[in-house]
Amino acid sequence: MIKLQNVTKRFGDYKALDDFSLTVPKGSVYGLMGLNGAGKTTIIKHLAGYLVQDEGLVTIDDKEVLNNENIKKRIALIPDDLFFFRGYSLKEMGKYHKHIYPNWNEERFQAMIGDFGLNQKANLAKFSKGMKKQAAFCLAMAAMPDYLLLDEPVDGLDPIVRHKLRRYLMDDVADREMTVLVSSHNAKEMEDICNYIGILAKGKMVFEGDLLELLPTSLEELFIEKLGG
């Protein structure tokens, strides 16, 4: 279970998160929506252990994330601003991840590379944006994480690739009870995969609920309504 409890984060005079709380049940797919600057990426970076909150608690399975290597080994992150080591190929990045993640699945890694038609020996710097995103998914899913954090995961991907990725995600949620927190502007994609939705504005939660209980209201309509469009 993911929990943020009364978390506040400031960058100078700017308050990115304001007494923010969130609970993501185990085995669920929780979608975060909000305008640019609402705080979505800040939340994900706290859960990945990249940021230190000014106030409040950030926990996974009731253990604080910050400086907790055992928890971090169970988390995979696909950020919006992808990062690979300079000059590395996908194969070399796979070897690096294999030493970090104790549940690394080489068979899955190779199967996903083949499924997406990626050249694992090519320099990742030469990949297109969409190919880099696919490479990041191969690395993250082969790590067999208990918790998967996604920041704008389908940006730059074509419909066929999005369908494949959705299948991998939902299979792991169903088979392993993997827990997913996803940030996106794409309401249709969120409706297709999420159980729960949270809408943020200026570092605060303005709506939270079960997607099934929203029907027949569309997520896009709700998003516009809650943000005053």
GROMACS .gro file of C-alpha atoms in nm:
model
  229
    1MET     CA    1   0.000   0.000   0.000
    2ILE     CA    2   0.120   0.347  -0.095
    3LYS     CA    3   0.055   0.633   0.147
    4LEU     CA    4   0.130   1.002   0.154
    5GLN     CA    5   0.014   1.153   0.482
    6ASN     CA    6  -0.018   1.532   0.518
    7VAL     CA    7   0.279   1.590   0.290
    8THR     CA    8   0.397   1.945   0.222
    9LYS     CA    9   0.679   2.026  -0.018
   10ARG     CA   10   0.813   2.374  -0.090
   11PHE     CA   11   1.054   2.494  -0.355
   12GLY     CA   12   1.152   2.834  -0.221
   13ASP     CA   13   0.829   3.031  -0.180
   14TYR     CA   14   0.638   2.792  -0.406
   15LYS     CA   15   0.434   2.520  -0.233
   16ALA     CA   16   0.422   2.221  -0.472
   17LEU     CA   17   0.230   1.999  -0.227
   18ASP     CA   18   0.007   2.143   0.042
   19ASP     CA   19  -0.086   1.907   0.329
   20PHE     CA   20  -0.143   1.639   0.067
   21SER     CA   21  -0.268   1.288   0.149
   22LEU     CA   22  -0.312   0.986  -0.077
   23THR     CA   23  -0.370   0.613  -0.032
   24VAL     CA   24  -0.323   0.358  -0.311
   25PRO     CA   25  -0.446   0.007  -0.218
   26LYS     CA   26  -0.233  -0.295  -0.303
   27GLY     CA   27  -0.305  -0.442  -0.646
   28SER     CA   28  -0.483  -0.133  -0.778
   29VAL     CA   29  -0.413   0.112  -1.059
   30TYR     CA   30  -0.446   0.470  -0.936
   31GLY     CA   31  -0.451   0.759  -1.180
   32LEU     CA   32  -0.334   1.112  -1.097
   33MET     CA   33  -0.465   1.393  -1.314
   34GLY     CA   34  -0.407   1.767  -1.303
   35LEU     CA   35  -0.287   2.063  -1.503
   36ASN     CA   36   0.085   2.130  -1.546
   37GLY     CA   37   0.232   2.231  -1.212
   38ALA     CA   38  -0.043   2.064  -1.009
   39GLY     CA   39   0.205   1.844  -0.820
   40LYS     CA   40   0.179   1.507  -0.998
   41THR     CA   41   0.548   1.463  -1.076
   42THR     CA   42   0.643   1.589  -0.729
   43ILE     CA   43   0.433   1.310  -0.576
   44ILE     CA   44   0.598   1.046  -0.793
   45LYS     CA   45   0.947   1.175  -0.713
   46HIS     CA   46   0.873   1.152  -0.340
   47LEU     CA   47   0.761   0.791  -0.379
   48ALA     CA   48   1.075   0.709  -0.577
   49GLY     CA   49   1.286   0.858  -0.299
   50TYR     CA   50   1.419   1.145  -0.511
   51LEU     CA   51   1.270   1.424  -0.300
   52VAL     CA   52   1.249   1.488   0.074
   53GLN     CA   53   0.920   1.624   0.203
   54ASP     CA   54   0.919   1.927   0.431
   55GLU     CA   55   0.633   1.784   0.638
   56GLY     CA   56   0.436   1.461   0.654
   57LEU     CA   57   0.509   1.094   0.580
   58VAL     CA   58   0.571   0.904   0.256
   59THR     CA   59   0.543   0.526   0.307
   60ILE     CA   60   0.508   0.202   0.117
   61ASP     CA   61   0.383  -0.097   0.316
   62ASP     CA   62   0.404   0.124   0.626
   63LYS     CA   63   0.779   0.180   0.579
   64GLU     CA   64   0.929   0.518   0.496
   65VAL     CA   65   1.061   0.532   0.141
   66LEU     CA   66   1.344   0.779   0.193
   67ASN     CA   67   1.685   0.608   0.227
   68ASN     CA   68   1.516   0.266   0.235
   69GLU     CA   69   1.702   0.052  -0.021
   70ASN     CA   70   1.487  -0.256   0.047
   71ILE     CA   71   1.176  -0.064  -0.053
   72LYS     CA   72   1.343   0.098  -0.355
   73LYS     CA   73   1.435  -0.246  -0.492
   74ARG     CA   74   1.062  -0.318  -0.514
   75ILE     CA   75   0.982   0.002  -0.706
   76ALA     CA   76   1.022   0.071  -1.077
   77LEU     CA   77   0.986   0.422  -1.217
   78ILE     CA   78   0.929   0.541  -1.571
   79PRO     CA   79   0.965   0.920  -1.557
   80ASP     CA   80   0.848   1.164  -1.820
   81ASP     CA   81   1.210   1.278  -1.866
   82LEU     CA   82   1.376   0.945  -1.943
   83PHE     CA   83   1.736   0.885  -1.842
   84PHE     CA   84   1.984   0.626  -1.969
   85PHE     CA   85   2.359   0.612  -1.909
   86ARG     CA   86   2.550   0.787  -2.184
   87GLY     CA   87   2.664   0.550  -2.457
   88TYR     CA   88   2.472   0.253  -2.315
   89SER     CA   89   2.273   0.007  -2.523
   90LEU     CA   90   1.948  -0.150  -2.404
   91LYS     CA   91   2.138  -0.472  -2.340
   92GLU     CA   92   2.388  -0.288  -2.118
   93MET     CA   93   2.110  -0.112  -1.929
   94GLY     CA   94   1.953  -0.453  -1.873
   95LYS     CA   95   2.275  -0.583  -1.716
   96TYR     CA   96   2.281  -0.279  -1.487
   97HIS     CA   97   1.920  -0.330  -1.378
   98LYS     CA   98   1.984  -0.700  -1.320
   99HIS     CA   99   2.229  -0.609  -1.041
  100ILE     CA  100   1.980  -0.373  -0.877
  101TYR     CA  101   1.656  -0.569  -0.884
  102PRO     CA  102   1.659  -0.909  -0.708
  103ASN     CA  103   1.356  -1.035  -0.904
  104TRP     CA  104   1.496  -0.943  -1.247
  105ASN     CA  105   1.340  -1.164  -1.519
  106GLU     CA  106   1.577  -1.195  -1.815
  107GLU     CA  107   1.332  -1.413  -2.009
  108ARG     CA  108   1.066  -1.143  -1.989
  109PHE     CA  109   1.320  -0.877  -2.082
  110GLN     CA  110   1.417  -1.059  -2.399
  111ALA     CA  111   1.053  -1.138  -2.483
  112MET     CA  112   0.948  -0.772  -2.452
  113ILE     CA  113   1.243  -0.651  -2.660
  114GLY     CA  114   1.135  -0.893  -2.931
  115ASP     CA  115   0.770  -0.796  -2.897
  116PHE     CA  116   0.852  -0.428  -2.953
  117GLY     CA  117   1.114  -0.500  -3.221
  118LEU     CA  118   1.392  -0.308  -3.045
  119ASN     CA  119   1.762  -0.344  -3.122
  120GLN     CA  120   1.913  -0.418  -2.783
  121LYS     CA  121   2.270  -0.363  -2.908
  122ALA     CA  122   2.210  -0.013  -3.048
  123ASN     CA  123   2.303   0.302  -2.857
  124LEU     CA  124   1.992   0.420  -2.674
  125ALA     CA  125   2.077   0.781  -2.757
  126LYS     CA  126   1.991   0.701  -3.118
  127PHE     CA  127   1.642   0.573  -3.032
  128SER     CA  128   1.338   0.789  -3.109
  129LYS     CA  129   1.133   0.923  -2.817
  130GLY     CA  130   0.878   0.645  -2.859
  131MET     CA  131   1.148   0.376  -2.878
  132LYS     CA  132   1.313   0.512  -2.562
  133LYS     CA  133   0.977   0.490  -2.384
  134GLN     CA  134   0.939   0.127  -2.497
  135ALA     CA  135   1.292   0.052  -2.379
  136ALA     CA  136   1.210   0.202  -2.039
  137PHE     CA  137   0.902  -0.021  -2.013
  138CYS     CA  138   1.109  -0.330  -2.099
  139LEU     CA  139   1.351  -0.246  -1.819
  140ALA     CA  140   1.081  -0.163  -1.567
  141MET     CA  141   0.860  -0.464  -1.633
  142ALA     CA  142   1.154  -0.709  -1.638
  143ALA     CA  143   1.241  -0.587  -1.287
  144MET     CA  144   0.914  -0.749  -1.171
  145PRO     CA  145   0.836  -0.461  -0.933
  146ASP     CA  146   0.574  -0.469  -0.662
  147TYR     CA  147   0.515  -0.098  -0.725
  148LEU     CA  148   0.526   0.073  -1.063
  149LEU     CA  149   0.535   0.455  -1.090
  150LEU     CA  150   0.450   0.603  -1.430
  151ASP     CA  151   0.472   0.970  -1.531
  152GLU     CA  152   0.298   1.039  -1.865
  153PRO     CA  153   0.367   0.680  -1.977
  154VAL     CA  154   0.200   0.676  -2.322
  155ASP     CA  155   0.327   1.010  -2.449
  156GLY     CA  156   0.479   0.958  -2.796
  157LEU     CA  157   0.351   0.601  -2.838
  158ASP     CA  158   0.131   0.472  -3.120
  159PRO     CA  159  -0.197   0.285  -3.049
  160ILE     CA  160  -0.053  -0.063  -3.111
  161VAL     CA  161   0.232  -0.009  -2.865
  162ARG     CA  162  -0.008   0.141  -2.608
  163HIS     CA  163  -0.227  -0.169  -2.638
  164LYS     CA  164   0.072  -0.399  -2.579
  165LEU     CA  165   0.187  -0.201  -2.277
  166ARG     CA  166  -0.162  -0.197  -2.130
  167ARG     CA  167  -0.170  -0.577  -2.163
  168TYR     CA  168   0.160  -0.618  -1.979
  169LEU     CA  169   0.047  -0.383  -1.702
  170MET     CA  170  -0.292  -0.541  -1.647
  171ASP     CA  171  -0.149  -0.895  -1.654
  172ASP     CA  172   0.094  -0.807  -1.373
  173VAL     CA  173  -0.177  -0.634  -1.171
  174ALA     CA  174  -0.399  -0.943  -1.205
  175ASP     CA  175  -0.130  -1.210  -1.163
  176ARG     CA  176   0.106  -1.051  -0.908
  177GLU     CA  177  -0.108  -0.779  -0.749
  178MET     CA  178   0.139  -0.518  -0.869
  179THR     CA  179   0.036  -0.170  -0.757
  180VAL     CA  180   0.048   0.110  -1.014
  181LEU     CA  181   0.044   0.487  -0.970
  182VAL     CA  182   0.014   0.664  -1.304
  183SER     CA  183   0.019   1.035  -1.388
  184SER     CA  184  -0.130   1.139  -1.721
  185HIS     CA  185  -0.323   1.406  -1.909
  186ASN     CA  186  -0.486   1.137  -2.125
  187ALA     CA  187  -0.834   1.084  -1.983
  188LYS     CA  188  -0.921   0.801  -2.223
  189GLU     CA  189  -0.612   0.601  -2.130
  190MET     CA  190  -0.682   0.653  -1.761
  191GLU     CA  191  -1.038   0.529  -1.801
  192ASP     CA  192  -0.909   0.214  -1.970
  193ILE     CA  193  -0.668   0.104  -1.695
  194CYS     CA  194  -0.743   0.279  -1.364
  195ASN     CA  195  -0.953   0.164  -1.069
  196TYR     CA  196  -0.923   0.492  -0.882
  197ILE     CA  197  -0.867   0.851  -0.984
  198GLY     CA  198  -0.736   1.158  -0.809
  199ILE     CA  199  -0.752   1.510  -0.951
  200LEU     CA  200  -0.498   1.766  -0.824
  201ALA     CA  201  -0.489   2.142  -0.832
  202LYS     CA  202  -0.216   2.359  -0.677
  203GLY     CA  203  -0.079   2.076  -0.465
  204LYS     CA  204  -0.416   1.975  -0.322
  205MET     CA  205  -0.656   1.691  -0.399
  206VAL     CA  206  -0.979   1.834  -0.539
  207PHE     CA  207  -1.141   1.500  -0.623
  208GLU     CA  208  -1.079   1.136  -0.542
  209GLY     CA  209  -1.297   0.836  -0.624
  210ASP     CA  210  -1.362   0.494  -0.772
  211LEU     CA  211  -1.395   0.518  -1.151
  212LEU     CA  212  -1.684   0.271  -1.158
  213GLU     CA  213  -1.886   0.501  -0.935
  214LEU     CA  214  -1.843   0.790  -1.181
  215LEU     CA  215  -2.036   0.625  -1.463
  216PRO     CA  216  -2.195   0.750  -1.684
  217THR     CA  217  -1.990   1.071  -1.636
  218SER     CA  218  -1.671   1.060  -1.843
  219LEU     CA  219  -1.335   1.127  -1.680
  220GLU     CA  220  -1.272   1.413  -1.923
  221GLU     CA  221  -1.599   1.579  -1.821
  222LEU     CA  222  -1.513   1.536  -1.453
  223PHE     CA  223  -1.164   1.678  -1.507
  224ILE     CA  224  -1.302   1.990  -1.672
  225GLU     CA  225  -1.570   2.029  -1.405
  226LYS     CA  226  -1.332   2.002  -1.109
  227LEU     CA  227  -1.074   2.238  -1.254
  228GLY     CA  228  -1.328   2.502  -1.343
  229GLY     CA  229  -1.325   2.468  -1.723
   0.00000   0.00000   0.00000
